[in-house]
Coordinates of C-alpha atoms (C1' of nucleotides) in Angstrom, one line a residue:
Chain A
M16 CA 105.8 193.5 54.1
A17 CA 107.2 190.2 55.0
D18 CA 106.3 186.7 54.0
P19 CA 105.2 186.9 50.3
Y20 CA 102.9 184.2 49.0
Y21 CA 102.5 183.6 45.3
I22 CA 99.7 181.3 44.1
T23 CA 98.5 180.5 40.6
T24 CA 95.8 178.5 39.0
A25 CA 96.3 176.7 35.8
I26 CA 95.5 179.0 32.9
H27 CA 92.3 177.8 31.3
Y28 CA 91.9 176.8 27.7
P29 CA 89.2 178.9 26.3
N30 CA 88.0 176.8 23.3
G31 CA 84.7 176.8 25.0
K32 CA 82.8 178.5 27.8
P33 CA 84.0 178.0 31.4
H34 CA 82.5 175.0 33.2
I35 CA 82.1 174.1 36.9
G36 CA 85.6 172.7 37.0
H37 CA 87.1 176.0 36.1
A38 CA 85.0 177.7 38.8
Y39 CA 86.0 175.1 41.3
E40 CA 89.8 175.5 40.8
T41 CA 89.6 179.2 40.8
I42 CA 87.4 179.5 43.8
A43 CA 89.8 177.2 45.7
A44 CA 92.7 179.4 44.8
D45 CA 90.8 182.4 45.8
V46 CA 90.0 180.9 49.2
I47 CA 93.7 180.2 49.6
A48 CA 94.7 183.7 48.5
R49 CA 92.2 185.4 50.9
F50 CA 93.2 183.1 53.7
Q51 CA 96.9 183.9 53.3
R52 CA 96.1 187.6 53.2
L53 CA 94.1 187.3 56.4
M54 CA 97.1 185.5 57.9
G55 CA 99.1 188.7 57.2
R56 CA 101.0 187.6 54.2
E57 CA 101.6 189.6 51.0
V58 CA 99.8 187.6 48.4
R59 CA 100.2 187.6 44.6
F60 CA 97.4 185.6 42.9
Q61 CA 97.4 184.9 39.2
T62 CA 94.9 183.2 36.9
G63 CA 94.1 183.6 33.2
T64 CA 93.7 181.9 29.9
D65 CA 95.9 179.7 27.7
E66 CA 94.9 180.8 24.2
H67 CA 97.4 179.2 21.8
G68 CA 97.5 175.9 20.0
L69 CA 95.9 174.0 17.2
K70 CA 92.7 173.3 19.0
M71 CA 92.0 177.0 19.3
A72 CA 93.0 177.6 15.6
H73 CA 90.6 174.8 14.5
K74 CA 87.8 175.9 16.6
A75 CA 88.1 179.4 15.3
R76 CA 88.2 178.1 11.7
D77 CA 85.1 176.0 12.3
L78 CA 83.3 179.1 13.5
G79 CA 84.6 181.2 10.6
R80 CA 86.5 183.5 12.8
T81 CA 90.1 184.4 13.6
P82 CA 91.8 182.7 16.6
R83 CA 92.2 186.0 18.2
E84 CA 88.5 186.9 17.9
L85 CA 87.6 183.6 19.5
A86 CA 90.2 184.0 22.2
D87 CA 89.0 187.5 23.0
E88 CA 85.5 186.4 23.4
M89 CA 86.1 183.2 25.4
S90 CA 88.8 184.7 27.6
G91 CA 86.3 187.4 28.3
A92 CA 83.8 184.9 29.4
F93 CA 86.3 183.4 31.9
K94 CA 87.2 186.8 33.3
E95 CA 83.6 187.7 33.6
L96 CA 82.9 184.5 35.5
F97 CA 85.8 185.0 37.9
D98 CA 84.7 188.5 38.6
R99 CA 81.3 187.3 39.4
L100 CA 82.8 184.7 41.7
D101 CA 84.6 187.4 43.6
I102 CA 88.0 186.0 42.6
T103 CA 90.6 188.4 44.0
Y104 CA 93.3 187.8 41.3
D105 CA 96.1 190.3 41.0
R106 CA 96.5 189.5 37.3
F107 CA 94.4 187.8 34.8
I108 CA 97.0 186.8 32.3
R109 CA 96.4 185.9 28.7
T110 CA 99.0 184.0 26.7
T111 CA 98.3 186.4 23.9
D112 CA 99.6 189.3 26.0
E113 CA 102.7 190.9 24.6
D114 CA 104.8 190.5 27.7
H115 CA 104.0 186.8 27.7
H116 CA 105.4 186.3 24.2
K117 CA 108.5 188.1 25.4
A118 CA 108.9 185.9 28.5
S119 CA 108.3 182.8 26.4
R120 CA 111.0 183.7 23.9
A121 CA 113.3 184.5 26.8
I122 CA 112.9 181.1 28.5
W123 CA 113.3 179.5 25.1
Q124 CA 116.5 181.3 24.5
A125 CA 117.8 180.4 28.0
M126 CA 117.1 176.7 27.3
E127 CA 118.7 176.9 23.9
A128 CA 121.7 178.6 25.4
K129 CA 122.0 175.8 27.8
G130 CA 122.2 173.4 24.8
D131 CA 119.0 171.7 25.7
L132 CA 117.2 172.4 22.5
Y133 CA 118.0 170.9 19.1
L134 CA 116.3 170.9 15.7
D135 CA 115.3 167.5 14.3
R136 CA 112.7 166.0 12.0
Y137 CA 109.6 164.3 13.0
E138 CA 107.2 162.1 11.0
G139 CA 104.3 160.3 12.5
W140 CA 100.8 160.3 13.7
Y141 CA 99.6 163.3 15.6
S142 CA 96.5 163.9 17.6
V143 CA 95.3 167.4 17.6
R144 CA 93.1 166.9 20.6
D145 CA 95.8 165.3 22.7
E146 CA 98.4 167.6 21.4
A147 CA 100.6 164.6 21.3
Y148 CA 102.4 162.3 18.8
Y149 CA 101.8 158.6 18.7
D150 CA 103.7 155.6 17.4
E151 CA 102.0 153.6 14.7
K152 CA 101.8 150.6 17.0
E153 CA 100.0 152.6 19.7
L154 CA 97.1 153.4 17.4
I155 CA 93.8 151.7 17.6
E156 CA 91.1 151.3 15.0
G157 CA 87.9 153.1 15.2
E158 CA 84.4 151.9 14.2
A159 CA 84.8 153.0 10.6
G160 CA 88.2 151.6 10.4
E161 CA 89.9 154.9 10.9
K162 CA 93.0 155.3 13.0
L163 CA 92.6 156.6 16.5
S164 CA 95.0 157.5 19.3
P165 CA 95.1 155.2 22.4
Q166 CA 92.7 157.7 23.9
G167 CA 90.3 157.3 21.0
T168 CA 90.9 160.7 19.5
P169 CA 91.5 161.3 15.8
V170 CA 95.1 161.3 14.5
E171 CA 96.6 162.7 11.3
W172 CA 99.9 162.0 9.6
T173 CA 102.3 164.7 10.1
E174 CA 105.8 165.4 8.8
E175 CA 107.5 168.4 10.2
E176 CA 110.7 169.8 11.4
T177 CA 110.6 170.3 15.1
W178 CA 112.6 171.4 18.0
F179 CA 113.3 168.9 20.8
F180 CA 114.0 169.5 24.4
R181 CA 116.5 167.3 26.2
L182 CA 114.1 166.2 28.9
S183 CA 115.9 163.0 29.8
K184 CA 118.9 165.0 30.9
Y185 CA 116.9 166.1 34.0
A186 CA 115.5 162.7 35.1
D187 CA 117.6 162.4 38.2
Q188 CA 117.0 165.9 39.4
L189 CA 113.3 165.5 38.8
V190 CA 113.1 162.3 40.8
E191 CA 114.9 164.1 43.6
L192 CA 112.5 167.0 43.4
L193 CA 109.4 164.7 43.4
N194 CA 110.7 163.0 46.5
K195 CA 110.9 166.2 48.3
P196 CA 108.1 166.2 50.9
G197 CA 105.4 168.7 50.1
F198 CA 106.5 169.4 46.5
L199 CA 103.7 167.3 45.0
E200 CA 100.4 166.7 46.7
P201 CA 98.3 164.7 47.2
V202 CA 101.3 162.3 47.7
S203 CA 99.3 159.6 45.8
R204 CA 100.4 161.3 42.6
R205 CA 104.0 161.2 43.5
N206 CA 104.6 157.5 42.7
E207 CA 102.9 157.9 39.4
M208 CA 105.2 160.7 38.3
I209 CA 108.3 158.9 39.5
A210 CA 107.3 155.8 37.7
F211 CA 106.8 157.8 34.6
I212 CA 110.3 159.3 34.8
E213 CA 111.9 156.0 35.7
G214 CA 110.1 154.4 32.8
G215 CA 112.5 156.4 30.6
L216 CA 112.0 160.0 29.5
K217 CA 112.0 160.8 25.8
D218 CA 113.1 164.1 24.5
L219 CA 110.1 166.4 24.1
S220 CA 109.0 167.9 20.9
V221 CA 108.5 171.5 21.7
S222 CA 107.7 173.3 18.4
R223 CA 105.3 173.0 15.6
T224 CA 105.4 174.2 12.0
S225 CA 101.9 173.0 10.9
F226 CA 100.2 176.1 12.2
D227 CA 101.1 179.6 13.4
W228 CA 98.8 180.4 16.3
G229 CA 101.3 180.6 19.0
V230 CA 104.5 182.1 20.2
K231 CA 107.1 182.2 17.4
V232 CA 110.4 180.4 18.1
P233 CA 113.2 183.0 18.3
G234 CA 115.1 183.0 15.0
H235 CA 112.7 180.5 13.4
D236 CA 109.6 182.3 12.5
N237 CA 108.1 179.2 10.8
H238 CA 108.0 177.5 14.2
V239 CA 105.6 178.2 17.0
M240 CA 106.2 176.8 20.5
Y241 CA 104.4 173.7 21.7
V242 CA 101.5 175.1 23.7
W243 CA 102.7 173.8 27.0
V244 CA 106.1 175.5 26.7
D245 CA 104.4 178.9 26.5
A246 CA 101.5 178.0 28.8
L247 CA 103.6 177.0 31.7
T248 CA 105.7 180.1 31.3
N249 CA 102.8 182.3 32.2
Y250 CA 103.6 181.7 35.9
I251 CA 106.8 183.7 35.5
T252 CA 105.6 186.2 32.9
G253 CA 103.3 187.6 35.5
L254 CA 106.2 188.4 37.8
G255 CA 108.2 190.3 35.2
Y256 CA 110.4 187.6 33.8
P257 CA 112.9 188.0 32.2
D258 CA 113.4 191.6 33.3
G259 CA 113.3 190.7 37.0
G260 CA 112.5 193.5 39.4
E261 CA 110.9 193.7 42.8
M262 CA 108.0 191.5 42.1
W263 CA 110.2 188.8 40.7
D264 CA 112.6 188.9 43.6
K265 CA 109.7 188.8 46.0
F266 CA 107.4 186.1 44.6
W267 CA 109.5 183.6 42.6
P268 CA 109.6 180.6 43.2
A269 CA 105.8 180.3 43.6
N270 CA 104.5 178.9 46.8
L271 CA 101.7 177.0 45.1
H272 CA 100.6 176.0 41.6
L273 CA 97.0 174.8 42.0
I274 CA 96.0 172.6 39.1
G275 CA 93.7 169.7 38.2
K276 CA 95.0 166.2 38.6
D277 CA 95.0 165.7 34.9
I278 CA 97.9 168.0 34.3
V279 CA 100.1 167.0 37.2
R280 CA 102.7 165.7 34.8
F281 CA 103.1 168.9 32.9
H282 CA 103.6 170.8 36.2
T283 CA 105.9 168.3 38.1
V284 CA 108.0 167.0 35.2
Y285 CA 108.1 169.3 32.2
W286 CA 107.8 172.6 34.0
P287 CA 110.5 171.9 36.6
A288 CA 112.7 170.6 33.7
F289 CA 112.2 173.8 31.7
L290 CA 113.1 175.9 34.8
M291 CA 116.1 173.8 35.6
S292 CA 117.3 174.2 32.0
A293 CA 116.8 178.0 32.2
D294 CA 118.6 178.1 35.6
L295 CA 115.5 179.3 37.4
P296 CA 114.2 178.0 40.8
V297 CA 111.4 175.5 40.7
P298 CA 108.0 176.1 42.4
Q299 CA 107.7 175.1 46.0
K300 CA 104.5 173.1 45.7
V301 CA 102.2 171.7 43.1
F302 CA 98.7 170.5 44.2
G303 CA 96.5 168.5 41.9
H304 CA 92.9 168.8 43.0
G305 CA 90.2 166.3 42.0
F306 CA 87.3 166.7 39.6
L307 CA 83.8 167.6 40.2
L308 CA 81.2 165.1 39.2
N309 CA 77.6 165.9 38.4
R310 CA 75.7 163.5 40.6
G311 CA 78.6 161.1 40.4
V312 CA 78.9 161.4 36.6
K313 CA 81.6 163.2 34.6
E314 CA 80.2 166.2 32.8
S315 CA 80.6 166.2 29.1
K316 CA 78.9 167.8 26.1
S317 CA 78.0 164.5 24.7
A318 CA 76.2 163.5 27.9
G319 CA 74.4 166.8 27.9
N320 CA 74.9 167.4 31.6
V321 CA 77.3 170.4 31.5
T322 CA 76.6 172.9 34.2
D323 CA 77.2 176.6 33.6
P324 CA 78.6 178.0 36.8
N325 CA 76.8 181.3 36.0
E326 CA 73.6 179.5 36.4
L327 CA 74.5 178.2 39.8
V328 CA 75.4 181.7 40.8
D329 CA 72.1 183.1 39.5
L330 CA 70.2 180.5 41.5
F331 CA 72.1 180.3 44.7
G332 CA 74.5 183.2 45.0
V333 CA 78.3 183.2 44.9
D334 CA 79.0 182.6 48.6
S335 CA 76.7 179.6 48.7
L336 CA 78.5 178.0 45.8
R337 CA 81.9 178.8 47.3
Y338 CA 80.9 177.3 50.6
F339 CA 79.4 174.2 49.2
L340 CA 82.4 173.4 47.0
M341 CA 84.9 174.0 49.7
A342 CA 83.0 172.3 52.6
E343 CA 81.6 169.4 50.7
V344 CA 84.6 168.2 48.7
V345 CA 87.6 166.8 50.3
F346 CA 90.4 168.8 48.7
G347 CA 92.4 166.5 46.4
K348 CA 89.7 164.0 45.9
D349 CA 87.0 163.9 43.3
G350 CA 83.7 165.3 44.5
S351 CA 80.1 165.2 43.5
Y352 CA 77.6 168.0 43.4
S353 CA 74.0 168.6 42.6
A354 CA 71.6 171.4 43.2
E355 CA 69.9 169.4 45.9
A356 CA 73.1 168.7 47.8
L357 CA 74.1 172.4 47.6
V358 CA 70.7 173.6 48.8
N359 CA 70.6 171.1 51.6
K360 CA 74.1 171.8 52.9
V361 CA 74.0 175.5 52.6
N362 CA 70.6 175.7 54.3
A363 CA 71.6 173.4 57.1
E364 CA 75.0 174.8 57.8
L365 CA 75.0 178.4 56.8
A366 CA 71.3 179.5 57.0
N367 CA 70.0 177.3 59.9
S368 CA 73.1 176.9 62.0
F369 CA 75.3 180.0 61.5
G370 CA 73.0 182.5 59.9
N371 CA 70.2 181.9 62.3
L372 CA 72.6 182.0 65.3
A373 CA 73.7 185.5 64.3
Q374 CA 70.1 186.5 63.6
R375 CA 68.6 185.3 66.9
T376 CA 71.5 186.8 68.9
L377 CA 71.5 190.2 67.3
S378 CA 67.7 190.3 67.3
M379 CA 67.7 189.7 71.1
I380 CA 70.4 192.4 71.7
H381 CA 68.4 194.8 69.5
K382 CA 65.2 194.2 71.4
N383 CA 66.2 193.5 74.9
M384 CA 69.2 195.8 75.2
D385 CA 68.1 198.6 72.9
G386 CA 71.0 197.4 70.7
K387 CA 73.5 198.8 73.2
L388 CA 76.6 196.9 74.2
E389 CA 78.2 197.2 77.6
D390 CA 81.2 195.7 79.4
F391 CA 80.5 192.5 81.2
S392 CA 82.2 189.7 83.1
P393 CA 81.8 186.3 81.5
N394 CA 81.3 183.4 83.9
G395 CA 82.8 179.9 83.6
E396 CA 80.3 178.7 81.0
D397 CA 80.7 181.8 78.9
K398 CA 84.5 181.4 79.0
S399 CA 84.2 177.8 78.1
L400 CA 82.1 178.5 75.0
L401 CA 84.5 181.3 73.9
A402 CA 87.4 179.0 74.4
I403 CA 85.8 176.4 72.1
V404 CA 85.1 179.0 69.5
R405 CA 88.5 180.6 69.7
E406 CA 90.2 177.2 69.4
A407 CA 88.2 176.4 66.2
C408 CA 88.7 179.9 64.6
N409 CA 92.2 180.8 65.7
V410 CA 93.9 177.4 65.7
T411 CA 92.1 174.5 64.0
L412 CA 90.7 176.3 60.9
P413 CA 93.9 178.1 60.1
K414 CA 96.0 175.0 60.6
E415 CA 93.8 173.0 58.3
F416 CA 93.5 175.8 55.7
E417 CA 97.3 176.1 55.7
T418 CA 97.5 172.5 54.6
L419 CA 94.7 172.8 52.2
N420 CA 92.3 170.7 54.2
F421 CA 89.4 173.0 53.7
S422 CA 86.6 170.6 54.4
V423 CA 88.2 169.6 57.7
G424 CA 88.8 173.2 58.7
I425 CA 85.2 174.1 57.9
E426 CA 84.0 171.1 59.9
A427 CA 85.8 172.3 62.9
W428 CA 84.3 175.8 62.5
L429 CA 80.8 174.3 62.1
K430 CA 81.3 172.3 65.4
A431 CA 81.9 175.6 67.1
V432 CA 78.7 177.0 65.6
F433 CA 76.9 174.0 67.0
A434 CA 78.3 174.6 70.4
C435 CA 77.0 178.2 70.3
N436 CA 73.5 177.0 69.5
A437 CA 73.6 174.5 72.3
Y438 CA 74.8 177.2 74.6
V439 CA 71.8 179.4 73.6
D440 CA 69.5 176.6 74.5
E441 CA 71.1 175.9 77.8
Q442 CA 71.3 179.5 78.9
A443 CA 67.9 180.4 77.6
P444 CA 68.3 184.2 77.5
W445 CA 64.6 184.6 76.9
A446 CA 64.0 183.2 80.3
L447 CA 66.8 185.2 81.9
K448 CA 65.1 188.3 80.6
K449 CA 62.5 188.0 83.3
T450 CA 64.6 186.4 86.1
D451 CA 68.1 187.9 85.7
P452 CA 68.4 190.6 83.1
E453 CA 72.1 191.2 83.9
R454 CA 72.9 187.6 83.2
M455 CA 70.9 187.8 80.0
K456 CA 73.2 190.5 78.8
A457 CA 76.3 188.5 79.6
V458 CA 74.9 185.6 77.6
L459 CA 74.0 187.6 74.6
Q460 CA 77.3 189.4 74.6
T461 CA 79.2 186.2 74.9
L462 CA 77.4 185.1 71.8
F463 CA 78.2 188.4 70.2
L464 CA 81.9 187.7 70.8
A465 CA 81.6 184.2 69.4
I466 CA 79.8 185.3 66.3
R467 CA 82.5 187.8 65.6
D468 CA 85.2 185.2 65.8
L469 CA 83.2 182.8 63.6
A470 CA 82.5 185.4 61.0
I471 CA 86.2 186.4 60.8
A472 CA 87.4 182.8 60.5
I473 CA 85.1 181.9 57.6
Q474 CA 85.8 185.0 55.5
P475 CA 88.0 183.3 52.9
V476 CA 85.1 181.0 52.0
V477 CA 82.1 183.3 52.1
P478 CA 83.7 186.8 51.9
T479 CA 80.6 188.8 51.1
K480 CA 78.3 187.2 53.6
S481 CA 80.7 187.2 56.5
S482 CA 81.5 190.8 56.0
A483 CA 77.8 191.5 56.1
V484 CA 77.7 189.9 59.5
L485 CA 80.7 191.7 60.7
D486 CA 79.2 195.0 59.5
Q487 CA 76.1 194.3 61.5
L488 CA 78.3 193.5 64.5
G489 CA 80.1 196.8 64.1
V490 CA 83.5 195.2 63.6
K491 CA 85.8 197.7 62.0
S492 CA 87.0 196.7 58.5
D493 CA 90.6 196.9 59.6
G494 CA 90.0 194.6 62.5
R495 CA 89.0 191.5 60.7
S496 CA 92.3 189.5 60.2
Y497 CA 93.2 186.3 62.0
A498 CA 95.7 188.3 64.1
D499 CA 92.7 190.4 65.3
L500 CA 91.2 187.2 66.8
S501 CA 93.8 187.6 69.5
D502 CA 92.9 191.2 70.2
E503 CA 91.2 191.4 73.5
G504 CA 90.5 195.1 73.4
W505 CA 88.2 195.3 70.4
F506 CA 85.0 194.8 72.3
T507 CA 85.7 197.4 75.0
A508 CA 86.6 199.8 72.2
L509 CA 83.3 199.0 70.5
V510 CA 81.4 199.6 73.7
A511 CA 83.2 202.9 74.2
A512 CA 82.4 203.9 70.7
G513 CA 78.7 203.5 71.6
H514 CA 78.0 201.1 68.8
V515 CA 74.3 200.3 68.5
I516 CA 73.0 197.0 67.0
D517 CA 70.2 197.7 64.5
K518 CA 67.4 195.3 63.7
P519 CA 69.3 192.5 62.1
V520 CA 68.9 191.4 58.5
P521 CA 69.4 187.6 57.8
A522 CA 72.8 187.3 56.2
F523 CA 72.3 183.8 55.0
P524 CA 68.7 183.4 53.8
R525 CA 67.5 179.9 53.1
L526 CA 67.8 178.7 49.5
E527 CA 65.0 177.2 47.6
L528 CA 65.4 174.4 45.1
P529 CA 64.0 175.6 41.8
E530 CA 61.0 173.7 40.5
T531 CA 62.7 173.2 37.1
E532 CA 65.2 170.9 38.6
D533 CA 64.7 167.6 37.0
S534 CA 65.6 164.0 37.7
Chain B
rG12 C1' 100.4 143.6 30.5
rG13 C1' 102.8 146.2 34.9
rG14 C1' 101.9 149.7 39.2
rC15 C1' 98.5 152.2 42.5
rC16 C1' 93.8 153.6 44.9
rC17 C1' 88.8 152.7 46.4
rG18 C1' 84.5 149.7 47.9
rU19 C1' 82.3 151.1 56.2
rA20 C1' 74.8 152.8 58.8
rG21 C1' 69.4 155.1 53.4
rC22 C1' 72.9 159.2 51.6
rU23 C1' 78.1 161.7 52.1
rC24 C1' 82.1 160.1 54.4
rA25 C1' 86.0 159.6 59.4
rG26 C1' 88.4 155.6 61.0
rU27 C1' 96.4 157.2 63.8
rU28 C1' 101.7 152.7 64.1
rG29 C1' 96.1 145.9 64.3
rG30 C1' 93.2 145.7 70.7
rU31 C1' 87.7 147.2 75.4
rU32 C1' 80.5 148.0 73.2
rA33 C1' 83.0 150.5 64.6
rG34 C1' 82.2 156.9 64.6
rA35 C1' 80.4 162.0 62.4
rG36 C1' 77.1 165.0 59.4
rC37 C1' 72.5 164.7 56.5
rU38 C1' 67.8 162.2 56.2
rG39 C1' 64.0 159.5 59.2
rG40 C1' 61.6 158.7 64.2
rC41 C1' 60.7 160.6 69.4
rC42 C1' 61.0 164.5 73.1
rG43 C1' 62.0 169.6 74.6
rC44 C1' 62.2 175.0 73.6
rU45 C1' 60.1 179.5 71.5
rC46 C1' 64.9 184.2 71.2
rA47 C1' 65.4 183.3 65.9
rU48 C1' 65.5 182.5 58.8
rA49 C1' 58.8 176.9 60.5
rA50 C1' 65.0 178.1 62.6
rC51 C1' 67.5 175.8 67.7
rG52 C1' 68.6 171.8 71.5
rG53 C1' 68.4 166.5 73.4
rC54 C1' 67.7 161.4 72.3
rU55 C1' 67.5 157.7 68.6
rA56 C1' 68.2 155.3 64.1
rG57 C1' 71.2 148.8 65.8
rG58 C1' 75.8 148.8 59.5
rU59 C1' 77.8 140.5 57.4
rC60 C1' 83.0 147.3 57.9
rG61 C1' 82.5 144.4 48.9
rC62 C1' 83.1 138.5 49.0
rG63 C1' 86.2 134.0 50.4
rG64 C1' 90.5 132.3 52.8
rG65 C1' 95.0 133.2 55.9
rU66 C1' 98.5 135.4 59.9
rU67 C1' 97.5 136.7 65.1
rC68 C1' 95.7 135.9 71.9
rG69 C1' 92.9 139.7 68.8
rA70 C1' 91.8 142.8 62.1
rG71 C1' 87.6 147.6 59.3
rU72 C1' 93.0 148.3 60.3
rC73 C1' 98.3 143.1 57.9
rC74 C1' 98.8 138.9 53.7
rU75 C1' 96.3 136.3 49.6
rG76 C1' 92.4 135.1 45.9
rC77 C1' 87.8 136.9 43.7
rC78 C1' 83.9 140.7 42.4
rG79 C1' 82.9 145.8 41.3
rG80 C1' 84.6 151.1 40.4
rG81 C1' 88.7 154.6 39.3
rC82 C1' 93.7 156.3 38.1
rC83 C1' 98.8 156.2 36.2
rU84 C1' 101.8 153.6 32.8
rA85 C1' 103.4 150.1 28.8
rC86 C1' 106.7 148.6 21.6
rC87 C1' 105.4 142.0 23.2
rA88 C1' 100.8 138.7 20.1

RNA sequence: GGGCCCGUAGCUCAGUUGGUUAGAGCUGGCCGCUCAUAACGGCUAGGUCGCGGGUUCGAGUCCUGCCGGGCCUACCA
């Protein structure tokens, strides 16, 4: 199968339960994965959890458990959530997986063989939370006079032997890479990264001796790798690195690393540098999406406004959540969400506009045509509507999804839905029923064709609901790709098969805002 | 401290390289329809385009200062 497509999400740090941001990123990746499959590409989609590091070790210690126990439980919570969200990952990777340790050691050895790793000694202030070292001068004073990092996180004095990576050696190549159109999006991030590099790169400390929860450095068992070295490596672990093989040949370099805007630097500076050092190709694109705000405010434990994605799924269903996040938020920018906004948007666009369009149409076909379809000749108005729908479904939406402009693509789709509803009103098939039954049939079946296109187009976003619609229409499960939109023969085949439309069931019932919703 | 972004109708936002009456969706109001999930369609709501200057025949769209919000980065006190 031609045209492979490899997409990854960041692997999530499971020192707590998954929050809305994890759901958002992974849903977006899944929409892309499903979209590319419908476009006929062979997709490999990987997500997972990043389980090493001092933060995990500390968290486990605080809970009186082993890091592994904590990792197992939390990673499980992530996997469970992603399964509920209908995420079609091909691999859920865990950095504690045996093959991942092997891959991490291999890339380490490749960098070492290149002469890019050297052992040195480090003394200074270290912030566990930031996983970073700070200069004495950078520190600020806390309320109680304690020393804090510039970010306000606690720091502790550390003296250790550590491995360094010759990051500065790759500065020129990295700038060149960052200037490559399409490598880093949104482009607004590009200047920041270039400025960071041109401000002078320091060699990167890439190992720790102060704890042992991580991947051991080859030949130096007292060192574990800096979490980012092993975390980033997950992207190639999942393809069989270092052994190579069919999957490796087919899918590396990745088409897209989808990540949050906060970790753009790790993915567009450190990661490419590691790969260059190991003589491996760099990823084709890194996209840093925005954050979701809860009514415009950042969620945090201290603010007590953390949303459990599972709760949203319980209340509103998976597809509603998926639709809202992809349609409401301009991809790449921060977005705001609330239960009210979700209910309003989903009810207006999915239930009232699209769902009801399908319901009223199928209901009329069921009642007035005994559910039977027949060949017909569309007139000018019918053709005009179908052209609008086809344009939105087969041209605009795919074009926008290809460039990750989901909200724009969905908007075009919605415009086509509006056109269908306006068409129903103009044609008034309920009146034609008495005056011109043949014409009524043509109108209803024109709508039938339109709904099929619309349902096919929106599948990546609302996979379960759209397939429910397509099932009711009688569209074969192997006739639902974007290529099938251009198939002119499917309706005739459906008629010939004698398909009968049953009494329809609303695919997108209206949502209700729970009473418990406060403020 | 340096660099960058944002602030457009009640809400969420579009606004190409500056050019006739500044747009969309939601909400509100009015009218129509009754097939449908009390859903649909049409009309409408008249906003100093954050504030003050400037360039220009003409600026939301360029320059500058200020206010407010955000981001990246930095060893000066």
